[in-house]
Amino acid sequence: MALFDLRLQDVHNRLAGGELSVSELVDASFGRIAETDERVKAFLTLDEEGARTAAADLDKQLRDGGERGLLFGLPAGIKDNIVTEGLLTTCGSQFLRNYDPIYDATAVKKLKAAQSVTIGKLNMDEFAMGGSNENSSFYPTRNPWNTEYVPGGSSGGSAASVAAGQVYFALGSDTGGSIRQPAAYCGIVGLKPTYGLISRFGLVAFASSLDQIGPLTKNVEDAAYVLQAIAGHDPMDSTSANVDIPDYIGSLTGDIKGLKIGVPKEYIDQGIDPKVKEAVLEALKKLEELGASWEEISLPHTEYAVATYYLLASSEASSNLARFDGVRYGVRTDDPDNLLDLYRKSRSEGLGPEVKRRIMLGTYALSSGYYDAYYLKAQKARTLIKQDFDKAFQSCDLIVGPTAPTTAFRIGEQVGDPLTMYLNDICTIPVSLAGVPAISVPCGMANGLPVGLQIIGKAFDERTVLRAAHAFEQHTDHHKRRPQL
Amino acid sequence: MSITIKDVEHVANLARLALSDAEKEQFTVQLNDILKYVDKLGELNTDDVEPTSHVLQVTNVMREDEVRASLPVETALRNAPDEEDGQFKVPAVLD
């Protein structure tokens, strides 16, 4: 059995028993990267020196019998829009190709406190804008199940790396589905927590009212461990929720008797690949066998979610990305005529087409004369979408459906058609707009590629989401499948 | 609502982007497609609907007004494309 197929608890037992060292784990990670990353292209930057030094320190600690953190010794990859002190953070953009952060994101600090080992930084769609990883300005990451296919986006590097067995777990970020959709396409587990549960301090902002950091793992138990390590209030993030952090790991009881599940007809009626639908219905049957009950519900404003999202996310992006002006960090154009010219040329040279398109859309939606028709209208539509969820959660504990309407598509297939690409996120976007938590877990295969089941919960009820996902996983083998690389 | 190349030029100026002619043409087509799609929000009656800018009940967050150490100048300038005398250097704003 490959090292990274072991459960976290087994890895920790072997470390404690002296059968394994952290240095061996880290070696295994770099070995697997050397073996596979030429084909997968998940990493942008590797930190061999830092990782080996950290591993040696942890091994010493192990010998000295010190206390071990929750993620002790586990090799981790970090999406490249989460800043890491002294380790290049590019956001997948030429604009930041030389950016050397002067601090760690809170989530990274917490990972370090939990004693995981950072292996390097993972590829992504530029500034997290995209659903396929083809918008990385360096190179596209490939799906480990079939390297002709996309891994999903924008945390495609994170998902592909975990699926390829290069790292034990990875951090990603999700704005409209960017953790869940690539997790589904790559056959792994991806959790987007409730908005505000994990600090966004040090996450390079795309759409601040939607962005969330979350774990990508091989199984639900690992997701609970990573969440436990990184959740919690942060005074450095003014939108961080000040709530008590429950015992996520303890919530994995395996018992889901009596849980009431709603299945939105809007997620399974139209535009869904019949084989994806079949896998989701099979999964519902399994949940029913385990004692849950389900009924069809309606989230009637789903058809407006994609339009709402693209207006709001682009508007926020146009504002957030104004900071990339070539003055304080990032690249600067050669020989500008004047200051305005410096801004314009630095941005035009450094930013890619999808980023420019969204800045343009957002600037337009916020501009004088159009604000009411676009931005304000979208804010009101968001209220209606959120109310759909509030209403649904009055009668059910969870909402379940597909993570994406199809399996992964071929690289290049949708590049020229941004609107079609946007519609891939139809099942994940409403959840982001409502700010509630959701997990994607593997639930089968279609067309030779993995299918994801999305389990959505009430705000701050990650425990029920994890419990149901874990129970499902314990009674199926989908999460044990590995791509042949 | 449809937008023209002129609108694209205006928005690009607001967004501090210098677009090539090819980009202007491409964005005119693509933004029109996207705007046509988002116009479906017009179907929704939102007369009595309050806008949601944030899903959490967000309130102003304050910290104690205490004196703290600031970043060392060399750290703050670590990523500066150009600097002089401990400051970010840019082209002259006034002639």
Coordinates of C-alpha atoms in Angstrom, one line a residue:
Chain A
M1 CA 0.0 0.0 0.0
A2 CA 1.4 3.4 -1.0
L3 CA 2.3 5.6 2.0
F4 CA -0.4 8.2 1.2
D5 CA -3.1 5.6 1.1
L6 CA -2.8 5.1 4.8
R7 CA -5.3 6.7 7.1
L8 CA -4.0 9.6 9.1
Q9 CA -4.2 7.6 12.3
D10 CA -2.2 4.8 10.8
V11 CA 0.5 7.3 9.7
H12 CA 0.6 8.7 13.2
N13 CA 0.8 5.2 14.8
R14 CA 3.7 4.3 12.5
L15 CA 5.5 7.6 13.4
A16 CA 5.0 7.0 17.1
G17 CA 6.1 3.4 16.8
G18 CA 9.3 4.4 15.0
E19 CA 8.4 2.4 11.9
L20 CA 8.4 5.6 9.9
S21 CA 10.0 9.0 10.1
V22 CA 8.8 12.4 8.9
S23 CA 11.8 12.6 6.6
E24 CA 10.7 9.4 5.0
L25 CA 7.2 10.8 4.5
V26 CA 8.7 13.9 2.9
D27 CA 11.0 11.8 0.7
A28 CA 8.0 9.8 -0.4
S29 CA 6.3 13.1 -1.4
F30 CA 9.2 14.4 -3.4
G31 CA 9.7 11.0 -4.9
R32 CA 6.2 10.8 -6.1
I33 CA 6.4 14.4 -7.5
A34 CA 9.5 13.5 -9.4
E35 CA 7.7 10.4 -10.8
T36 CA 4.5 12.1 -11.8
D37 CA 4.6 15.9 -12.0
E38 CA 6.0 16.1 -15.5
R39 CA 2.6 14.7 -16.6
V40 CA 0.3 16.2 -14.0
K41 CA 1.9 19.7 -13.6
A42 CA 0.3 20.3 -10.2
F43 CA 3.2 22.3 -8.7
L44 CA 4.4 25.8 -9.4
T45 CA 7.0 26.0 -6.7
L46 CA 8.7 23.3 -4.6
D47 CA 10.3 24.0 -1.2
E48 CA 12.7 21.0 -0.9
E49 CA 15.0 22.7 1.5
G50 CA 12.4 24.1 3.8
A51 CA 10.5 20.8 3.8
R52 CA 13.5 18.7 4.6
T53 CA 14.6 21.1 7.4
A54 CA 11.1 21.0 8.9
A55 CA 11.0 17.2 8.7
A56 CA 14.4 16.9 10.4
D57 CA 13.1 19.2 13.2
L58 CA 10.0 17.1 13.6
D59 CA 12.0 13.8 13.6
K60 CA 14.1 15.2 16.4
Q61 CA 11.0 16.2 18.3
L62 CA 9.7 12.7 17.8
R63 CA 12.8 11.2 19.2
D64 CA 12.7 13.6 22.2
G65 CA 9.1 12.4 22.9
G66 CA 7.5 15.9 22.6
E67 CA 3.8 16.5 22.0
R68 CA 2.6 15.9 18.5
G69 CA 0.3 18.3 16.6
L70 CA -2.9 17.3 14.9
L71 CA -1.3 17.1 11.5
F72 CA 2.2 16.0 12.7
G73 CA 4.6 15.3 9.9
L74 CA 2.0 15.2 7.1
P75 CA 3.3 16.6 3.7
A76 CA 1.0 19.3 2.5
G77 CA 0.6 21.4 -0.7
I78 CA -0.7 25.0 -0.6
K79 CA -2.7 26.7 -3.3
D80 CA -0.6 29.5 -4.7
N81 CA -3.0 32.2 -3.7
I82 CA -2.4 31.6 0.0
V83 CA 0.7 33.5 1.1
T84 CA 3.7 31.7 2.6
E85 CA 6.5 33.8 4.1
G86 CA 9.7 33.5 2.1
L87 CA 8.1 31.1 -0.4
L88 CA 7.0 32.5 -3.8
T89 CA 3.3 33.1 -4.1
T90 CA 2.2 33.8 -7.7
C91 CA -1.6 33.3 -7.8
G92 CA -0.9 31.6 -11.1
S93 CA -0.3 35.0 -12.6
Q94 CA 2.6 36.5 -14.4
F95 CA 1.9 39.7 -12.5
L96 CA 3.1 38.1 -9.3
R97 CA 5.7 35.7 -10.7
N98 CA 8.3 37.3 -8.4
Y99 CA 6.2 37.9 -5.3
D100 CA 8.0 36.9 -2.1
P101 CA 5.5 37.3 0.8
I102 CA 6.6 38.9 4.0
Y103 CA 4.2 36.9 6.2
D104 CA 2.2 33.7 6.5
A105 CA -1.5 33.5 6.0
T106 CA -3.3 32.5 9.2
A107 CA -4.3 29.2 7.7
V108 CA -0.6 28.5 7.0
K109 CA 0.4 29.5 10.5
K110 CA -2.2 27.1 11.9
L111 CA -0.9 24.3 9.6
K112 CA 2.6 25.0 11.0
A113 CA 1.3 25.0 14.5
A114 CA -0.4 21.6 13.8
Q115 CA 3.1 20.5 12.5
S116 CA 2.3 19.6 8.9
V117 CA 5.2 20.0 6.4
T118 CA 4.7 22.4 3.4
I119 CA 6.0 20.7 0.3
G120 CA 5.3 23.6 -2.1
K121 CA 2.8 25.8 -3.9
L122 CA 0.1 24.4 -6.2
N123 CA -1.0 25.6 -9.6
M124 CA -4.3 27.4 -10.1
D125 CA -6.4 29.5 -12.5
E126 CA -5.0 33.0 -12.4
F127 CA -6.2 34.8 -9.3
A128 CA -8.6 31.8 -8.8
M129 CA -10.7 32.8 -11.8
G130 CA -11.6 29.8 -13.8
G131 CA -13.1 26.3 -13.7
S132 CA -10.5 24.3 -15.4
N133 CA -7.0 25.4 -14.5
E134 CA -6.4 26.4 -18.1
N135 CA -6.2 30.0 -17.0
S136 CA -3.0 29.5 -15.1
S137 CA -0.5 31.8 -16.8
F138 CA 2.2 29.2 -16.3
Y139 CA 0.8 25.9 -17.6
P140 CA -2.4 23.9 -17.3
T141 CA -2.5 21.2 -14.6
R142 CA -3.8 17.9 -15.9
N143 CA -6.3 15.4 -14.5
P144 CA -4.4 12.4 -13.0
W145 CA -7.3 10.1 -14.2
N146 CA -6.7 11.1 -17.8
T147 CA -4.1 13.7 -18.6
E148 CA -6.0 14.9 -21.7
Y149 CA -8.7 16.2 -19.4
V150 CA -8.8 19.2 -17.0
P151 CA -8.5 18.7 -13.3
G152 CA -11.2 21.4 -12.7
G153 CA -10.6 24.8 -11.3
S154 CA -9.5 27.0 -9.8
S155 CA -7.9 24.7 -7.1
G156 CA -7.0 22.2 -9.9
G157 CA -3.4 21.9 -8.8
S158 CA -4.4 21.1 -5.2
A159 CA -6.9 18.5 -6.3
A160 CA -4.6 16.9 -8.9
S161 CA -1.7 16.7 -6.4
V162 CA -3.8 14.9 -3.8
A163 CA -5.3 12.6 -6.4
A164 CA -1.9 11.8 -7.8
G165 CA -0.6 10.9 -4.3
Q166 CA 2.0 13.6 -4.2
V167 CA 1.0 15.2 -0.9
Y168 CA -1.1 13.9 2.0
F169 CA -3.5 16.8 1.8
A170 CA -3.7 20.3 0.2
L171 CA -5.3 23.6 0.9
G172 CA -7.5 25.2 -1.7
S173 CA -9.8 28.2 -2.0
D174 CA -13.4 28.2 -3.1
T175 CA -15.3 31.3 -4.4
G176 CA -18.0 29.7 -6.6
G177 CA -17.0 26.0 -6.3
S178 CA -13.2 26.1 -6.7
I179 CA -12.6 23.4 -4.1
R180 CA -15.6 21.2 -4.7
Q181 CA -15.6 21.1 -8.5
P182 CA -11.9 20.0 -8.9
A183 CA -12.3 17.6 -6.0
A184 CA -15.2 16.0 -7.9
Y185 CA -13.3 15.9 -11.2
C186 CA -10.3 14.3 -9.6
G187 CA -12.1 11.8 -7.4
I188 CA -11.1 13.2 -4.0
V189 CA -12.8 15.0 -1.0
G190 CA -13.1 18.8 -1.0
L191 CA -14.7 20.9 1.7
K192 CA -15.9 24.5 1.5
P193 CA -16.6 25.5 5.0
T194 CA -19.2 28.1 6.1
Y195 CA -18.1 31.6 5.1
G196 CA -16.1 33.1 7.9
L197 CA -15.1 29.8 9.6
I198 CA -11.5 29.9 8.3
S199 CA -9.6 33.1 8.3
R200 CA -9.0 34.8 4.9
F201 CA -6.0 36.7 6.2
G202 CA -3.3 36.0 3.7
L203 CA -5.6 34.6 1.1
V204 CA -5.1 36.9 -2.0
A205 CA -8.6 38.3 -2.4
F206 CA -10.7 37.6 -5.5
A207 CA -14.3 38.1 -4.3
S208 CA -14.1 38.9 -0.6
S209 CA -17.8 38.2 0.3
L210 CA -17.5 34.6 -1.1
D211 CA -13.8 33.4 -0.8
Q212 CA -13.2 30.6 1.6
I213 CA -10.1 28.4 2.3
G214 CA -10.7 24.7 2.7
P215 CA -9.0 21.3 2.6
L216 CA -8.7 18.8 -0.2
T217 CA -8.1 15.3 1.0
K218 CA -8.4 11.6 0.1
N219 CA -11.1 10.9 2.7
V220 CA -13.6 12.6 4.9
E221 CA -11.7 11.9 8.2
D222 CA -8.7 13.7 6.9
A223 CA -10.9 16.7 5.9
A224 CA -12.2 16.8 9.5
Y225 CA -8.6 16.8 10.9
V226 CA -7.5 19.6 8.6
L227 CA -10.6 21.7 9.3
Q228 CA -10.1 21.2 13.0
A229 CA -6.5 22.5 12.7
I230 CA -7.3 25.6 10.6
A231 CA -10.8 26.8 11.7
G232 CA -11.4 29.5 14.2
H233 CA -11.7 33.2 14.8
D234 CA -8.9 35.5 13.6
P235 CA -8.7 39.2 14.7
M236 CA -6.7 39.9 11.6
D237 CA -9.7 39.2 9.4
S238 CA -12.7 41.5 10.0
T239 CA -15.1 39.0 8.4
S240 CA -13.9 36.1 10.5
A241 CA -16.8 34.5 12.5
N242 CA -16.5 34.6 16.2
V243 CA -18.0 31.2 16.9
D244 CA -16.9 28.2 19.1
I245 CA -15.2 25.5 17.1
P246 CA -16.8 22.1 17.8
D247 CA -15.2 18.7 17.7
Y248 CA -15.3 17.9 14.0
I249 CA -13.3 14.7 14.3
G250 CA -15.6 13.4 17.0
S251 CA -18.6 14.0 14.8
L252 CA -17.7 11.1 12.5
T253 CA -19.9 8.6 14.3
G254 CA -21.0 6.6 11.3
D255 CA -24.6 7.0 12.4
I256 CA -27.0 9.0 10.2
K257 CA -30.3 7.4 11.2
G258 CA -33.2 9.9 11.0
L259 CA -31.3 12.5 8.9
K260 CA -33.6 14.3 6.6
I261 CA -32.2 15.1 3.1
G262 CA -33.6 17.4 0.5
V263 CA -32.6 16.9 -3.2
P264 CA -33.1 20.0 -5.3
K265 CA -34.9 19.1 -8.5
E266 CA -33.1 22.0 -10.2
Y267 CA -29.8 20.2 -9.6
I268 CA -30.8 16.9 -11.2
D269 CA -33.5 17.7 -13.7
Q270 CA -31.8 19.4 -16.6
G271 CA -28.4 19.7 -18.2
I272 CA -27.0 16.9 -16.1
D273 CA -25.1 14.0 -17.7
P274 CA -27.4 10.9 -17.3
K275 CA -24.5 8.9 -15.9
V276 CA -23.7 11.5 -13.3
K277 CA -27.4 11.5 -12.3
E278 CA -27.3 7.7 -12.0
A279 CA -24.3 7.8 -9.7
V280 CA -26.0 10.5 -7.5
L281 CA -29.3 8.5 -7.3
E282 CA -27.2 5.4 -6.3
A283 CA -25.6 7.4 -3.6
L284 CA -29.0 8.6 -2.3
K285 CA -30.1 4.9 -2.2
K286 CA -27.1 4.2 -0.1
L287 CA -27.8 7.0 2.3
E288 CA -31.4 5.7 2.6
E289 CA -30.1 2.2 3.5
L290 CA -28.1 3.9 6.2
G291 CA -31.2 5.3 7.8
A292 CA -31.5 8.7 6.2
S293 CA -34.6 9.7 4.3
W294 CA -34.8 12.0 1.3
E295 CA -37.3 13.9 -0.7
E296 CA -37.3 16.2 -3.7
I297 CA -37.2 19.9 -2.9
S298 CA -37.0 23.0 -4.9
L299 CA -34.5 25.9 -4.8
P300 CA -36.4 28.0 -7.3
H301 CA -33.9 30.7 -7.9
T302 CA -31.1 28.4 -8.9
E303 CA -31.4 29.4 -12.6
Y304 CA -30.4 33.0 -11.6
A305 CA -27.4 32.0 -9.5
V306 CA -24.7 32.0 -12.2
A307 CA -25.7 35.4 -13.5
T308 CA -25.8 36.7 -9.9
Y309 CA -22.4 35.2 -9.1
Y310 CA -20.6 36.5 -12.1
L311 CA -21.9 40.1 -11.5
L312 CA -21.0 40.0 -7.8
A313 CA -17.7 38.1 -8.0
S314 CA -16.5 40.2 -11.0
S315 CA -17.5 43.5 -9.2
E316 CA -15.6 42.5 -6.1
A317 CA -12.6 41.3 -8.2
S318 CA -12.4 44.6 -10.1
S319 CA -12.1 46.4 -6.8
N320 CA -9.7 43.9 -5.2
L321 CA -7.4 43.7 -8.2
A322 CA -6.9 47.4 -8.3
R323 CA -4.0 46.9 -5.9
F324 CA -2.0 45.3 -8.7
D325 CA -0.6 48.5 -10.1
G326 CA 3.2 47.8 -10.4
V327 CA 4.1 50.1 -7.6
R328 CA 4.7 48.1 -4.4
Y329 CA 5.1 44.5 -5.6
G330 CA 4.7 42.4 -8.7
V331 CA 5.9 43.2 -12.2
R332 CA 6.3 46.7 -13.6
T333 CA 6.4 47.7 -17.2
D334 CA 9.7 48.9 -18.7
D335 CA 10.0 52.6 -19.3
P336 CA 6.5 54.0 -18.7
D337 CA 5.6 57.5 -20.0
N338 CA 4.0 58.6 -16.7
L339 CA 2.4 57.2 -13.6
L340 CA -1.0 56.5 -15.3
D341 CA 0.9 54.7 -18.1
L342 CA 2.8 52.7 -15.5
Y343 CA -0.5 51.4 -14.0
R344 CA -2.1 50.6 -17.4
K345 CA 0.8 48.9 -19.0
S346 CA 1.9 47.0 -15.9
R347 CA -1.6 45.6 -15.5
S348 CA -2.1 44.9 -19.2
E349 CA 1.3 43.1 -19.5
G350 CA 0.9 41.2 -16.2
L351 CA -2.7 40.1 -16.2
G352 CA -4.2 37.3 -18.4
P353 CA -7.4 37.4 -20.5
E354 CA -9.9 35.8 -18.0
V355 CA -8.7 38.2 -15.3
K356 CA -9.0 41.2 -17.6
R357 CA -12.5 40.0 -18.8
R358 CA -13.7 39.9 -15.2
I359 CA -12.2 43.2 -14.3
M360 CA -13.9 44.7 -17.3
L361 CA -17.3 43.1 -16.4
G362 CA -17.0 44.2 -12.8
T363 CA -16.0 47.7 -13.6
Y364 CA -18.9 48.0 -16.0
A365 CA -21.4 46.6 -13.5
L366 CA -20.2 49.1 -10.8
S367 CA -20.0 52.1 -13.1
S368 CA -22.2 55.1 -13.0
G369 CA -25.6 54.4 -14.6
Y370 CA -25.3 50.6 -14.5
Y371 CA -24.9 50.0 -10.7
D372 CA -28.6 49.6 -10.0
A373 CA -29.3 47.5 -13.1
Y374 CA -26.4 45.1 -12.5
Y375 CA -24.7 45.2 -9.1
L376 CA -27.7 46.1 -6.9
K377 CA -30.0 43.8 -8.8
A378 CA -27.5 40.9 -8.2
Q379 CA -27.3 41.7 -4.5
K380 CA -31.1 41.4 -4.3
A381 CA -31.1 38.2 -6.3
R382 CA -28.5 36.9 -3.8
T383 CA -31.1 37.5 -1.0
L384 CA -33.6 35.4 -2.9
I385 CA -31.1 32.6 -3.4
K386 CA -30.1 32.6 0.2
Q387 CA -33.9 32.5 1.2
D388 CA -34.3 29.4 -0.9
F389 CA -31.7 27.7 1.3
D390 CA -33.2 29.1 4.5
K391 CA -36.6 27.7 3.6
A392 CA -35.2 24.3 2.5
F393 CA -33.3 24.0 5.8
Q394 CA -36.5 24.5 7.8
S395 CA -37.6 21.0 6.7
C396 CA -34.3 19.2 6.1
D397 CA -30.9 18.7 7.8
L398 CA -28.9 18.5 4.6
I399 CA -29.2 19.2 0.9
V400 CA -27.7 16.6 -1.5
G401 CA -27.0 16.6 -5.2
P402 CA -24.2 16.4 -7.8
T403 CA -21.2 18.6 -7.4
A404 CA -21.0 19.3 -11.1
P405 CA -23.4 18.5 -13.9
T406 CA -20.8 16.5 -15.8
T407 CA -17.4 14.9 -15.4
A408 CA -14.2 16.6 -16.3
F409 CA -14.0 17.9 -19.9
R410 CA -11.1 17.8 -22.4
I411 CA -8.4 20.4 -22.2
G412 CA -9.2 23.1 -24.7
E413 CA -12.8 22.0 -25.2
Q414 CA -14.4 25.1 -23.6
V415 CA -11.7 27.6 -23.7
G416 CA -13.2 29.9 -26.3
D417 CA -16.6 29.9 -24.6
P418 CA -16.5 31.6 -21.2
L419 CA -20.3 31.3 -20.7
T420 CA -20.4 27.5 -21.1
M421 CA -17.4 27.3 -18.7
Y422 CA -19.3 29.4 -16.2
L423 CA -22.3 27.1 -16.3
N424 CA -20.2 24.1 -15.1
D425 CA -20.5 25.7 -11.7
I426 CA -24.3 25.8 -11.6
C427 CA -24.5 23.3 -8.6
T428 CA -21.8 24.9 -6.5
I429 CA -22.4 28.6 -7.0
P430 CA -25.8 28.9 -5.2
V431 CA -24.1 27.4 -2.1
S432 CA -21.4 30.0 -2.2
L433 CA -23.9 32.8 -2.5
A434 CA -25.7 31.5 0.5
G435 CA -22.4 31.1 2.5
V436 CA -23.3 27.7 3.7
P437 CA -20.8 24.7 4.0
A438 CA -20.6 21.9 1.5
I439 CA -18.4 18.9 0.8
S440 CA -17.8 16.9 -2.4
V441 CA -17.1 13.2 -2.0
P442 CA -16.5 10.6 -4.7
C443 CA -19.7 8.7 -5.6
G444 CA -18.8 6.7 -8.7
M445 CA -17.4 6.9 -12.2
A446 CA -18.8 8.0 -15.5
N447 CA -17.1 8.1 -18.8
G448 CA -13.9 6.7 -17.1
L449 CA -13.8 9.8 -14.8
P450 CA -14.8 10.4 -11.2
V451 CA -18.2 11.8 -10.2
G452 CA -18.7 14.0 -7.1
L453 CA -21.6 14.0 -4.6
Q454 CA -22.2 17.3 -3.0
I455 CA -23.5 17.4 0.6
I456 CA -24.7 20.8 1.7
G457 CA -25.4 21.9 5.3
K458 CA -26.7 24.7 7.4
A459 CA -24.4 27.6 8.3
F460 CA -21.7 26.4 10.8
D461 CA -23.1 22.9 10.8
E462 CA -20.0 21.3 9.3
R463 CA -20.4 18.4 11.8
T464 CA -23.6 17.1 10.1
V465 CA -22.0 17.5 6.7
L466 CA -18.9 15.6 7.7
R467 CA -20.9 12.9 9.6
A468 CA -23.1 12.2 6.5
A469 CA -20.1 12.2 4.1
H470 CA -18.2 10.0 6.4
A471 CA -21.0 7.5 6.8
F472 CA -21.5 7.3 3.1
E473 CA -17.7 6.8 2.6
Q474 CA -17.6 4.0 5.2
H475 CA -20.1 2.0 3.2
T476 CA -18.7 2.6 -0.3
D477 CA -15.4 2.1 -2.0
H478 CA -15.4 5.1 -4.4
H479 CA -12.8 7.0 -2.4
K480 CA -10.4 4.1 -2.5
R481 CA -10.0 4.2 -6.3
R482 CA -6.7 5.7 -7.5
P483 CA -5.8 6.9 -10.9
Q484 CA -3.1 4.9 -12.8
L485 CA -0.3 7.3 -13.5
Chain B
M1 CA -28.4 46.6 -23.3
S2 CA -25.5 46.2 -25.8
I3 CA -22.1 47.7 -25.5
T4 CA -19.8 49.1 -28.2
I5 CA -16.0 49.3 -28.6
K6 CA -16.3 52.8 -27.3
D7 CA -17.9 51.5 -24.1
V8 CA -15.1 49.0 -23.8
E9 CA -12.5 51.7 -24.2
H10 CA -14.2 53.8 -21.5
V11 CA -14.4 50.9 -19.0
A12 CA -10.8 49.9 -19.8
N13 CA -9.7 53.4 -18.9
L14 CA -11.7 53.2 -15.6
A15 CA -10.1 49.9 -14.9
R16 CA -6.6 51.1 -15.7
L17 CA -6.1 48.6 -18.5
A18 CA -4.4 49.3 -21.8
L19 CA -6.1 47.0 -24.3
S20 CA -4.9 46.1 -27.8
D21 CA -7.3 46.5 -30.7
A22 CA -7.8 42.7 -30.9
E23 CA -8.6 42.6 -27.1
K24 CA -11.1 45.5 -27.5
E25 CA -12.9 43.6 -30.2
Q26 CA -12.9 40.3 -28.4
F27 CA -14.1 41.9 -25.1
T28 CA -16.9 43.7 -26.9
V29 CA -18.3 40.4 -28.2
Q30 CA -17.7 38.5 -25.0
L31 CA -19.0 41.2 -22.6
N32 CA -22.1 41.5 -24.8
D33 CA -22.7 37.7 -24.6
I34 CA -22.2 37.8 -20.8
L35 CA -24.4 40.8 -20.3
K36 CA -27.1 39.3 -22.5
Y37 CA -27.0 36.3 -20.2
V38 CA -27.1 38.3 -16.9
D39 CA -30.0 40.3 -18.2
K40 CA -32.1 37.3 -17.2
L41 CA -32.0 38.8 -13.7
G42 CA -34.5 41.4 -15.1
E43 CA -37.1 38.6 -15.0
L44 CA -36.9 38.6 -11.2
N45 CA -39.2 40.9 -9.3
T46 CA -37.0 42.4 -6.6
D47 CA -39.2 45.4 -5.6
D48 CA -39.4 44.5 -1.9
V49 CA -36.2 42.6 -1.6
E50 CA -33.3 43.8 0.5
P51 CA -29.9 43.5 -1.0
T52 CA -27.4 41.0 0.6
S53 CA -23.9 42.3 0.5
H54 CA -22.7 39.8 3.1
V55 CA -24.2 36.5 4.4
L56 CA -22.9 37.0 7.9
Q57 CA -24.1 39.8 10.2
V58 CA -21.0 41.8 9.7
T59 CA -20.3 44.7 12.1
N60 CA -17.3 47.0 12.3
V61 CA -14.4 45.3 13.9
M62 CA -12.1 47.5 16.1
R63 CA -8.9 46.9 17.9
E64 CA -7.4 48.8 20.8
D65 CA -5.6 51.9 19.6
E66 CA -2.2 50.8 20.8
V67 CA 1.2 51.8 19.5
R68 CA 2.8 48.8 17.8
A69 CA 6.0 48.2 15.9
S70 CA 5.6 48.8 12.2
L71 CA 7.2 46.7 9.4
P72 CA 10.9 47.3 9.0
V73 CA 11.5 49.5 5.9
E74 CA 13.6 46.8 4.1
T75 CA 10.8 44.2 4.6
A76 CA 8.1 46.6 3.3
L77 CA 10.3 47.3 0.2
R78 CA 11.3 43.6 -0.3
N79 CA 9.0 43.3 -3.4
A80 CA 9.3 46.8 -4.7
P81 CA 9.9 46.9 -8.5
D82 CA 11.9 50.2 -7.9
E83 CA 12.9 52.1 -4.7
E84 CA 15.0 54.9 -3.6
D85 CA 15.8 56.2 -0.1
G86 CA 13.5 53.8 1.6
Q87 CA 10.5 54.7 -0.6
F88 CA 8.6 53.2 -3.5
K89 CA 9.8 55.0 -6.6
V90 CA 7.4 55.9 -9.5
P91 CA 7.6 58.2 -12.5
A92 CA 7.1 61.9 -11.7
V93 CA 3.5 62.9 -11.2
L94 CA 4.1 66.6 -11.9
D95 CA 6.3 68.0 -14.6

